[in-house]
Short mmCIF file of C-alpha atoms in Angstrom, two decimals:
data_model
loop_
_atom_site.label_atom_id
_atom_site.label_comp_id
_atom_site.label_asym_id
_atom_site.label_seq_id
_atom_site.Cartn_x
_atom_site.Cartn_y
_atom_site.Cartn_z
CA MET K 1 -9.95 79.30 94.98
CA ARG K 2 -9.79 79.52 91.41
CA ASN K 3 -6.25 80.48 90.08
CA SER K 4 -4.77 82.38 92.76
CA ASN K 5 -2.22 79.36 93.77
CA SER K 6 0.42 81.06 91.44
CA GLY K 7 3.50 79.91 93.32
CA ILE K 8 1.75 81.44 96.65
CA ALA K 9 2.94 78.31 98.17
CA GLY K 10 6.62 79.99 97.74
CA LEU K 11 5.55 82.92 99.65
CA TYR K 12 4.52 80.38 102.39
CA GLY K 13 7.88 78.47 102.00
CA LEU K 14 9.62 81.63 102.44
CA LEU K 15 7.59 82.33 105.54
CA ALA K 16 7.77 78.87 107.02
CA ASN K 17 11.74 79.69 106.47
CA ILE K 18 11.65 82.29 108.38
CA PHE K 19 9.93 81.86 111.19
CA ALA K 20 11.15 77.89 111.43
CA THR K 21 14.50 78.62 113.03
CA GLU K 22 17.40 81.25 112.95
CA VAL K 23 18.12 82.71 109.38
CA SER K 24 21.64 80.51 108.01
CA PRO K 25 24.14 82.54 106.47
CA GLU K 26 23.22 80.94 103.39
CA LEU K 27 19.62 82.07 103.66
CA LEU K 28 20.73 85.52 104.40
CA ALA K 29 22.57 85.47 101.06
CA GLN K 30 19.65 84.40 99.38
CA LEU K 31 17.64 87.21 100.74
CA ARG K 32 19.89 89.64 100.08
CA SER K 33 20.43 88.87 96.19
CA ALA K 34 19.09 90.91 93.68
CA ASP K 35 15.83 88.55 93.36
CA PHE K 36 15.18 88.73 96.23
CA ARG K 37 15.70 92.85 97.16
CA GLU K 38 13.80 93.51 94.12
CA LEU K 39 10.66 91.44 95.57
CA PHE K 40 10.71 92.65 99.26
CA THR K 41 10.69 96.29 97.38
CA GLU K 42 8.09 95.16 94.89
CA LEU K 43 5.93 94.04 98.41
CA LYS K 44 6.95 97.42 100.23
CA ILE K 45 8.81 95.42 102.31
CA ASP K 46 11.69 97.67 103.95
CA LEU K 47 14.79 95.71 105.78
CA GLY K 48 16.84 99.05 106.19
CA GLU K 49 19.81 99.63 104.39
CA ASP K 50 22.00 97.88 106.88
CA PHE K 51 20.25 94.64 106.07
CA TYR K 52 21.87 94.81 102.30
CA SER K 53 25.44 96.67 103.30
CA GLY K 54 25.91 95.33 106.29
CA ASP K 55 28.57 92.80 107.30
CA ALA K 56 26.64 89.18 106.39
CA ALA K 57 28.15 87.69 109.61
CA GLU K 58 26.94 90.36 111.84
CA ILE K 59 23.59 90.24 110.45
CA VAL K 60 23.29 87.05 110.44
CA ASP K 61 23.90 87.47 114.71
CA GLN K 62 21.64 90.17 115.47
CA LEU K 63 18.67 88.25 113.58
CA ALA K 64 19.94 84.99 115.53
CA VAL K 65 19.74 87.31 118.70
CA GLU K 66 16.47 89.11 117.48
CA PHE K 67 15.26 85.50 116.76
CA ALA K 68 15.60 84.16 120.33
CA GLY K 69 14.55 87.29 122.11
CA LEU K 70 11.22 86.86 120.29
CA PHE K 71 10.45 83.30 120.11
CA LEU K 72 12.56 81.38 122.31
CA GLY K 73 13.33 82.87 125.15
CA PRO K 74 14.68 83.43 128.23
CA GLY K 75 12.53 86.53 129.48
CA HIS K 76 9.86 87.65 128.32
CA PHE K 77 9.24 86.14 124.71
CA ILE K 78 6.16 85.58 122.11
CA SER K 79 5.77 81.40 122.07
CA PRO K 80 5.30 80.50 118.21
CA HIS K 81 2.62 77.92 119.39
CA GLU K 82 -0.89 77.77 118.59
CA SER K 83 -1.88 76.55 121.78
CA VAL K 84 -0.58 79.15 123.58
CA HIS K 85 -2.79 81.93 121.62
CA HIS K 86 -5.91 79.77 120.42
CA VAL K 87 -8.66 80.92 123.06
CA ARG K 88 -10.88 78.01 122.76
CA ASP K 89 -14.60 78.21 124.32
CA ASP K 90 -13.39 75.21 126.55
CA GLY K 91 -10.74 77.05 128.21
CA ASP K 92 -7.81 74.73 127.19
CA TYR K 93 -5.42 77.12 125.85
CA GLY K 94 -2.82 79.32 126.74
CA THR K 95 -0.67 76.56 127.43
CA LEU K 96 2.03 74.77 125.71
CA TRP K 97 0.75 71.07 124.72
CA GLY K 98 -2.77 72.29 124.76
CA ALA K 99 -5.89 70.80 122.71
CA ASP K 100 -4.87 72.76 119.72
CA THR K 101 -1.30 71.13 119.45
CA VAL K 102 -3.24 67.29 119.43
CA ALA K 103 -5.90 68.92 116.84
CA VAL K 104 -2.81 70.53 114.67
CA LYS K 105 -0.83 67.02 114.82
CA LYS K 106 -4.03 64.95 113.78
CA PHE K 107 -4.99 66.90 111.12
CA ILE K 108 -1.81 67.15 109.68
CA GLU K 109 -1.50 63.63 109.87
CA ALA K 110 -4.68 62.92 108.34
CA THR K 111 -3.86 63.97 105.13
CA GLY K 112 -1.07 61.97 104.86
CA LEU K 113 1.48 63.57 106.18
CA SER K 114 3.86 62.85 109.29
CA TYR K 115 6.49 65.20 111.35
CA LYS K 116 10.10 64.29 110.51
CA PRO K 117 11.74 62.43 113.08
CA GLU K 118 14.15 64.83 113.58
CA PHE K 119 11.99 67.64 114.03
CA GLY K 120 11.96 68.14 117.67
CA GLY K 121 9.73 71.22 118.30
CA MET K 122 6.12 71.21 119.21
CA PRO K 123 3.48 70.38 116.57
CA ASP K 124 1.73 73.55 116.28
CA HIS K 125 4.91 75.46 115.49
CA ILE K 126 3.63 78.42 113.26
CA ALA K 127 6.47 77.23 110.90
CA VAL K 128 4.86 73.49 110.80
CA GLU K 129 1.60 75.15 110.09
CA LEU K 130 2.62 77.54 107.18
CA GLU K 131 4.64 74.35 105.84
CA PHE K 132 1.42 72.50 106.36
CA ILE K 133 -0.12 75.18 103.63
CA GLN K 134 2.36 75.33 101.12
CA LYS K 135 2.39 71.64 100.84
CA LEU K 136 -1.31 71.71 100.30
CA GLU K 137 -0.89 74.93 97.96
CA GLU K 138 2.05 72.79 95.68
CA ARG K 139 -0.03 69.46 95.70
CA TYR K 140 -3.19 72.16 94.53
CA ALA K 141 -1.10 73.28 91.85
CA GLN K 142 -0.18 70.15 90.47
CA ALA K 143 -3.82 68.77 90.70
CA VAL K 144 -4.97 71.45 88.56
CA ASP K 145 -1.62 70.90 86.16
CA ASP K 146 -2.95 66.95 85.92
CA GLY K 147 -6.74 68.27 85.41
CA GLU K 148 -7.76 66.32 88.59
CA MET K 149 -10.19 68.92 89.67
CA GLU K 150 -12.21 66.57 92.21
CA LEU K 151 -8.76 66.30 93.83
CA ALA K 152 -7.98 69.98 93.60
CA ASP K 153 -11.24 70.71 95.03
CA ASN K 154 -10.80 68.67 98.19
CA LEU K 155 -7.69 70.37 98.70
CA MET K 156 -8.95 73.74 99.22
CA LYS K 157 -12.20 72.25 101.57
CA ILE K 158 -9.01 70.98 103.67
CA LYS K 159 -7.23 74.47 103.71
CA LYS K 160 -10.36 76.21 104.02
CA ARG K 161 -10.73 74.49 107.12
CA PHE K 162 -7.12 74.36 108.11
CA PHE K 163 -7.12 78.45 107.60
CA THR K 164 -10.16 78.59 109.51
CA GLU K 165 -9.65 76.18 112.60
CA HIS K 166 -6.14 77.15 113.23
CA LEU K 167 -4.08 79.39 111.55
CA LEU K 168 -6.68 82.67 111.24
CA ALA K 169 -7.55 81.54 114.60
CA TRP K 170 -4.27 82.53 116.34
CA ALA K 171 -1.60 83.95 114.08
CA PRO K 172 -3.13 87.73 113.85
CA GLU K 173 -2.94 88.19 116.88
CA PHE K 174 0.36 86.23 117.43
CA LEU K 175 1.54 88.13 114.42
CA THR K 176 1.01 91.67 115.73
CA LYS K 177 2.80 90.94 118.87
CA VAL K 178 5.99 89.68 117.26
CA ALA K 179 5.36 93.07 115.34
CA GLU K 180 5.46 94.99 118.30
CA ARG K 181 8.19 93.62 120.22
CA ALA K 182 10.34 93.06 117.14
CA THR K 183 13.58 95.32 117.59
CA LEU K 184 15.27 95.12 113.95
CA PRO K 185 12.71 95.38 110.79
CA PHE K 186 13.35 91.84 109.48
CA TYR K 187 11.08 90.27 112.16
CA ARG K 188 8.66 93.58 112.31
CA GLU K 189 8.36 93.47 108.17
CA MET K 190 7.85 89.89 107.87
CA ALA K 191 4.92 89.40 110.66
CA VAL K 192 3.34 92.52 108.33
CA LEU K 193 4.01 90.57 105.55
CA LEU K 194 2.42 87.08 106.77
CA GLN K 195 -0.07 89.40 108.40
CA LEU K 196 -1.40 90.88 105.06
CA LEU K 197 -1.09 87.28 103.46
CA LEU K 198 -3.55 86.18 105.68
CA GLU K 199 -5.38 88.60 105.48
CA GLN K 200 -5.95 88.34 101.75
CA GLU K 201 -6.09 84.83 101.98
CA ASN K 202 -8.88 85.13 104.37
CA ARG K 203 -10.30 87.33 102.03
CA ILE K 204 -10.72 84.82 99.08
CA ILE K 205 -11.36 82.04 101.25
CA THR K 206 -14.91 84.33 102.27
CA GLU K 207 -15.74 85.61 99.10
CA SER K 208 -15.22 81.86 97.59
CA THR K 209 -17.49 80.23 100.39
CA GLU K 210 -20.13 83.44 99.28
CA GLU K 211 -19.93 82.58 96.02
CA CYS K 212 -20.41 78.91 96.67
CA ALA K 213 -23.48 79.73 99.43
CA PRO K 214 -27.47 79.40 98.28
CA VAL K 215 -29.10 82.81 97.45
CA MET S 1 0.23 101.92 107.38
CA SER S 2 -2.28 103.85 105.26
CA THR S 3 -5.00 101.77 103.75
CA ASN S 4 -3.70 102.19 100.49
CA ARG S 5 -0.47 100.75 101.10
CA THR S 6 -2.19 97.85 102.37
CA ASP S 7 -4.24 97.39 99.12
CA ASP S 8 -1.44 97.67 96.81
CA ARG S 9 0.54 94.94 99.13
CA ARG S 10 -2.28 92.42 98.84
CA GLU S 11 -2.46 92.59 95.27
CA MET S 12 1.28 92.19 95.02
CA LEU S 13 1.04 89.16 96.92
CA ARG S 14 -1.21 87.44 94.45
CA VAL S 15 1.00 87.74 91.81
CA SER S 16 4.35 87.40 93.84
CA GLY S 17 4.63 83.97 94.70
CA ALA S 18 5.92 82.96 91.44
CA ALA S 19 8.95 85.14 91.89
CA VAL S 20 10.14 83.62 95.12
CA VAL S 21 9.66 80.16 93.59
CA ALA S 22 12.06 81.35 90.62
CA ALA S 23 14.27 82.66 93.39
CA GLY S 24 14.91 79.32 93.93
CA LEU S 25 14.71 79.64 98.04
CA MET S 26 15.56 76.34 100.11
CA SER S 27 12.40 75.28 101.79
CA THR S 28 11.99 74.32 105.09
CA SER S 29 11.50 70.36 105.60
CA LEU S 30 9.62 69.69 108.99
CA LEU S 31 7.30 67.59 107.47
CA GLN S 32 7.02 64.38 105.45
CA PRO S 33 4.84 62.02 103.43
CA LYS S 34 3.56 59.80 105.57
CA GLU S 35 5.23 56.43 104.93
CA ALA S 36 2.54 53.61 103.89
CA GLY S 37 2.81 50.83 106.09
CA ALA S 38 1.02 47.85 105.85
CA ALA S 39 -2.29 47.65 107.34
CA ARG S 40 -2.10 46.37 110.89
CA ALA S 41 -5.28 44.82 112.74
CA LYS S 42 -2.32 44.50 115.89
CA ALA S 43 -2.45 46.14 118.66
CA PRO S 44 0.36 48.93 118.95
CA HIS S 45 3.46 46.91 121.46
CA TRP S 46 4.16 49.89 123.28
CA VAL S 47 7.68 50.07 124.53
CA MET S 48 9.97 52.60 125.34
CA ILE S 49 13.66 52.31 125.39
CA MET S 50 16.55 54.38 127.76
CA ASP S 51 19.45 55.40 126.00
CA LEU S 52 22.33 55.30 128.90
CA ARG S 53 24.71 56.64 127.05
CA ARG S 54 22.55 60.04 126.52
CA CYS S 55 20.76 60.22 129.67
CA MET S 56 22.71 62.82 131.71
CA GLY S 57 20.79 62.59 134.75
CA CYS S 58 18.98 66.28 134.39
CA ARG S 59 15.95 64.99 135.83
CA ALA S 60 13.96 67.06 133.63
CA CYS S 61 11.73 63.78 132.97
CA THR S 62 10.67 63.55 136.98
CA VAL S 63 9.77 67.06 136.89
CA ALA S 64 7.53 66.89 133.78
CA CYS S 65 6.07 63.25 134.98
CA LYS S 66 5.16 65.45 138.44
CA ALA S 67 3.66 68.39 136.48
CA GLU S 68 1.55 66.03 134.01
CA TYR S 69 0.12 64.03 136.84
CA ASP S 70 -0.07 66.30 139.97
CA VAL S 71 1.79 63.68 141.70
CA PRO S 72 1.99 63.62 145.59
CA LEU S 73 4.72 64.46 147.54
CA GLY S 74 6.71 61.76 148.27
CA ALA S 75 5.88 60.02 145.21
CA PHE S 76 7.42 59.40 142.02
CA LYS S 77 6.49 57.75 138.70
CA THR S 78 10.11 57.77 137.01
CA VAL S 79 13.20 58.98 138.80
CA VAL S 80 16.72 58.71 137.45
CA LYS S 81 18.92 56.96 139.91
CA GLN S 82 22.70 57.01 139.94
CA VAL S 83 25.19 53.88 139.76
CA VAL S 84 28.59 53.84 140.65
CA THR S 85 31.07 51.26 138.73
CA GLY S 86 34.46 50.45 138.88
CA LYS S 87 37.40 50.71 141.36
CA TYR S 88 39.28 53.84 142.41
CA PRO S 89 40.80 55.65 140.73
CA ASP S 90 39.03 53.85 137.59
CA THR S 91 35.13 54.93 138.42
CA ARG S 92 32.33 55.72 136.78
CA ARG S 93 28.72 56.95 137.51
CA THR S 94 26.27 56.74 135.26
CA THR S 95 22.72 57.53 135.76
CA ILE S 96 19.61 54.87 135.23
CA PRO S 97 16.13 56.13 134.60
CA ARG S 98 13.62 53.99 135.83
CA ARG S 99 9.95 53.87 135.35
CA CYS S 100 7.34 51.36 135.54
CA ASN S 101 7.95 48.62 133.28
CA HIS S 102 5.09 47.62 132.08
CA CYS S 103 6.21 44.03 132.01
CA GLU S 104 4.65 41.80 129.54
CA GLY S 105 4.67 39.27 132.39
CA THR S 106 4.52 35.57 132.40
CA GLU S 107 1.58 33.71 133.68
CA LYS S 108 -1.82 33.46 132.36
CA VAL S 109 -4.87 34.69 133.40
CA GLY S 110 -7.23 33.54 130.95
CA LYS S 111 -5.97 34.36 127.72
CA MET S 112 -4.11 37.19 128.71
CA THR S 113 -0.27 36.95 129.95
CA VAL S 114 -0.04 39.29 132.97
CA PRO S 115 2.61 40.71 135.21
CA PRO S 116 2.86 39.57 139.01
CA CYS S 117 0.94 43.07 139.90
CA VAL S 118 -1.93 41.97 137.65
CA LYS S 119 -2.08 38.38 138.54
CA VAL S 120 -1.99 39.11 142.15
CA CYS S 121 -4.58 41.88 141.99
CA PRO S 122 -8.06 40.69 143.52
CA GLU S 123 -9.92 43.07 141.77
CA TYR S 124 -8.84 41.36 138.28
CA PRO S 125 -10.23 40.36 135.81
CA LYS S 126 -13.65 42.07 136.60
CA ASP S 127 -15.41 44.10 133.65
CA ARG S 128 -15.52 43.43 130.13
CA ARG S 129 -13.72 45.84 127.73
CA VAL S 130 -12.98 47.07 124.46
CA PHE S 131 -9.65 47.87 122.92
CA ILE S 132 -9.94 49.16 119.34
CA THR S 133 -6.76 49.58 117.22
CA PRO S 134 -5.72 52.44 115.06
CA GLU S 135 -6.95 50.25 111.92
CA GLY S 136 -10.06 49.85 113.68
CA LYS S 137 -10.05 45.98 115.27
CA LYS S 138 -11.79 45.20 117.67
CA ILE S 139 -9.97 43.40 120.98
CA ARG S 140 -11.59 42.03 123.84
CA TYR S 141 -9.66 42.34 126.98
CA ARG S 142 -10.77 42.05 130.94
CA GLY S 143 -10.47 45.65 132.99
CA GLY S 144 -9.91 45.28 137.30
CA ALA S 145 -8.34 47.36 139.87
CA THR S 146 -4.88 46.91 137.87
CA TYR S 147 -5.11 45.49 134.71
CA LYS S 148 -3.16 45.09 130.97
CA ARG S 149 -4.51 46.67 128.05
CA PRO S 150 -3.91 44.48 124.68
CA ASP S 151 -1.64 47.80 123.99
CA GLY S 152 0.51 46.46 126.61
CA LEU S 153 -0.14 48.95 129.33
CA ILE S 154 -0.32 48.29 132.53
CA LEU S 155 -2.84 50.62 134.10
CA LEU S 156 -5.01 51.34 137.12
CA ASP S 157 -8.60 51.63 137.82
CA ASN S 158 -8.93 53.52 141.02
CA ASP S 159 -12.76 52.58 140.86
CA SER S 160 -12.36 48.97 141.20
CA CYS S 161 -9.02 49.12 144.06
CA THR S 162 -9.58 47.90 147.56
CA GLY S 163 -6.30 49.82 148.55
CA CYS S 164 -4.88 46.30 149.93
CA GLY S 165 -1.64 46.85 148.56
CA LYS S 166 -0.51 43.70 147.43
CA CYS S 167 0.76 44.78 143.66
CA ILE S 168 3.28 46.94 145.41
CA ASP S 169 4.25 43.61 147.13
CA ALA S 170 4.43 41.66 143.97
CA CYS S 171 6.26 44.22 141.53
CA PRO S 172 9.82 43.35 142.12
CA TYR S 173 10.90 47.08 141.10
CA GLY S 174 9.44 49.01 143.92
CA ALA S 175 7.63 51.30 140.85
CA ARG S 176 4.36 50.93 142.38
CA THR S 177 3.63 53.06 145.81
CA PHE S 178 0.60 54.21 147.86
CA ASN S 179 -0.80 57.56 147.18
CA LYS S 180 -1.49 58.92 150.55
CA ARG S 181 -3.03 61.93 149.48
CA LYS S 182 -6.00 59.59 147.65
CA ALA S 183 -8.62 56.80 148.85
CA ALA S 184 -8.72 53.70 147.47
CA GLY S 185 -12.23 53.48 145.97
CA LYS S 186 -13.28 50.38 147.12
CA ASP S 187 -12.19 51.16 150.39
CA LYS S 188 -12.37 54.78 151.64
CA SER S 189 -9.74 53.94 154.99
CA LYS S 190 -7.23 53.10 152.28
CA HIS S 191 -5.00 54.41 150.18
CA ALA S 192 -4.99 54.48 146.27
CA ILE S 193 -2.01 53.29 144.25
CA VAL S 194 0.26 55.35 142.04
CA LYS S 195 2.96 54.48 139.63
CA CYS S 196 3.42 55.19 135.70
CA THR S 197 0.43 55.12 133.43
CA SER S 198 2.52 55.31 130.22
CA CYS S 199 0.53 58.65 130.25
CA VAL S 200 -2.07 57.03 128.58
CA HIS S 201 -4.13 60.05 127.98
CA ARG S 202 -1.23 61.50 125.90
CA LEU S 203 -0.61 58.42 124.14
CA ASP S 204 -4.36 57.77 123.14
CA GLU S 205 -4.49 61.44 121.96
CA GLY S 206 -1.38 60.47 119.87
CA VAL S 207 1.17 62.67 121.54
CA THR S 208 4.13 60.58 123.48
CA PRO S 209 4.33 60.34 127.06
CA ALA S 210 5.21 63.51 129.29
CA CYS S 211 9.02 62.22 130.01
CA VAL S 212 9.50 61.42 126.17
CA ASN S 213 8.48 65.05 125.61
CA THR S 214 11.07 66.61 127.52
CA CYS S 215 14.07 64.70 127.60
CA ALA S 216 16.09 67.00 126.00
CA ALA S 217 18.89 64.68 125.57
CA GLY S 218 16.61 62.20 123.43
CA ALA S 219 17.70 59.34 125.78
CA ARG S 220 14.41 58.18 126.37
CA ILE S 221 13.03 56.66 122.91
CA PHE S 222 9.14 55.79 123.10
CA GLY S 223 7.04 53.82 120.29
CA ASP S 224 5.55 50.74 119.04
CA LEU S 225 7.20 48.04 118.14
CA ASN S 226 5.07 46.26 116.24
CA ASP S 227 5.75 48.32 113.35
CA PRO S 228 8.95 47.59 112.00
CA ASP S 229 9.65 51.53 110.76
CA SER S 230 9.00 52.97 114.05
CA GLU S 231 12.35 54.23 116.09
CA VAL S 232 12.02 51.90 118.56
CA ALA S 233 11.86 48.50 116.28
CA ARG S 234 15.01 50.01 114.29
CA LEU S 235 17.00 50.55 118.04
CA ALA S 236 15.36 47.09 119.28
CA ARG S 237 17.18 45.40 115.60
CA GLU S 238 20.74 47.43 115.93
CA PHE S 239 20.99 46.53 119.80
CA LYS S 240 20.02 42.89 119.94
CA LEU S 241 17.13 44.58 122.54
CA LEU S 242 15.01 41.34 122.68
CA GLU S 243 17.52 38.74 122.02
CA ASN S 244 19.62 40.04 125.14
CA ARG S 245 17.24 40.66 127.51
CA ASP S 246 19.09 39.58 130.58
CA LYS S 247 21.51 42.68 129.84
CA THR S 248 19.08 45.07 128.21
CA THR S 249 16.18 44.73 130.96
CA MET S 250 15.96 45.44 134.74
CA LYS S 251 15.98 42.94 137.39
CA PRO S 252 15.83 39.71 134.57
CA GLU S 253 15.77 37.24 136.86
CA ALA S 254 12.12 38.06 137.97
CA LYS S 255 10.78 37.13 134.18
CA THR S 256 8.67 39.61 134.25
CA MET S 257 9.35 40.58 130.37
CA PRO S 258 9.87 44.06 131.03
CA ASN S 259 8.87 46.43 127.82
CA ILE S 260 11.75 49.30 128.95
CA PHE S 261 14.75 48.35 127.26
CA TYR S 262 18.20 50.06 127.83
CA ILE S 263 21.47 50.42 125.81
CA ASP S 264 23.92 49.63 127.72
CA PRO S 265 27.04 49.10 125.96
CA ASP S 266 29.25 49.45 128.99
CA GLY S 267 27.29 46.53 131.23
CA VAL S 268 26.34 49.06 133.51
CA LEU S 269 22.79 47.34 134.43
CA ALA S 270 24.69 44.24 135.86
CA ASP S 271 26.02 46.64 138.34
CA TYR S 272 22.86 48.00 139.33
CA SER S 273 21.54 45.99 142.07
CA PHE S 274 18.87 46.55 145.56
CA ASP S 275 17.68 44.55 148.14
CA GLU S 276 13.71 43.35 147.83
CA LYS S 277 13.36 45.30 151.11
CA ASP S 278 14.47 48.61 149.74
CA LYS S 279 12.86 48.46 146.52
CA LEU S 280 10.31 51.36 147.34
CA ALA S 281 13.45 53.37 148.06
CA GLU S 282 14.17 53.04 144.84
CA TYR S 283 11.43 55.34 143.82
CA ARG S 284 12.51 58.32 145.74
CA ASP S 285 14.49 60.74 143.92
CA ILE S 286 16.92 61.24 146.41
CA VAL S 287 19.83 63.50 144.74
CA GLU S 288 23.16 62.13 145.96
#
């Protein structure tokens, strides 16, 4: 993946944060700061003027309602779990706690990470998958700094495998649904941002695979 | 969105991560490094702890179990019972979740210590089996119509079962019953046996049993007692569950050494009793 890791972990961290739970007042304050506003403008993310000028408590409420409507229910919501969206050849999909839930848990635990005991969600939540990539990218950056190239190569192989077997296999479709269903610009734009990030990552992975392929 | 705009954004994404980090964002925290425990060649020792302070009697566990196994009508693998303690006006109702205790047992068959249900099974011990620990060590054991695995689970193998029902009589808790919609493997004129398997199919894939997974109150805590860092080991130490088996397990007088423990600060278990003849009714979920 060459040198594309320039802090990309931070972007995964941001998106993991946003999809993990409702936006807290502290996070909102950070997102409304000048630094982030500049970043969002740079990324052409239009959160609307209300997001920046509205009453903070009111916006936190609105975002919490939107988050619940999109990801928690009741009623029609979009389950943010891989096993619900990832269409598998063996037909074991479309339900919570499916085969992919177990596959993701095993994959993550095989890398030497574990789920925090206080995490009560399911192992294949979108935020978990994003945080996993964030952690891989952080470790990759550290390995490159320390000159541990073999470890860095292995970490990228793990990332590629996780991307192709899991994240890319379901997240784009899930994010399209989120972007269509969202009523506030915030979740719509964040879904589009993640979609673009995944597209970019996919492109880099494909290119690097082609480079490595024997002619 | 135009293609150009998308491409612009793409290019931005490649350089913008640094800015996000620079902004000092708090990070999510769902994962952590796995604690490096000492390599254990022993099989896990599965136990469940029922925290009576937390159970609110919602019966989500009963429903999850029914859904997981398609448990037949009239049979239950886990139930939530109620006990009323004290005298009017100083009374209190407590909910007590119950399922098969997966007892250690005190009687020996060969080298294995087994509970009464396994001891009486005419189809035990039969075929030779191998249990592989997470560290890859092989432990040999014997199968049967009802048998004990080295990790402590008491399981059924319907193919070997004659449907004699001796295990139902032997279980002092009433945790076993006939499955009236399924025939025993060796004698199709008899019914198969149904009881909790501790969701062995899930455990073998590394996920917790369905009842534990669904318990909103966190009243069911499941784990490996052989792992000193596990939640169950911590709770067992904190509440002295192993030392006080006569107060932390169901029917200690049956001397079956249950692997289901109760955190019971009010001593409600001592007030909970049922007659031997009514034991099967214990595993009917009747909302009172």
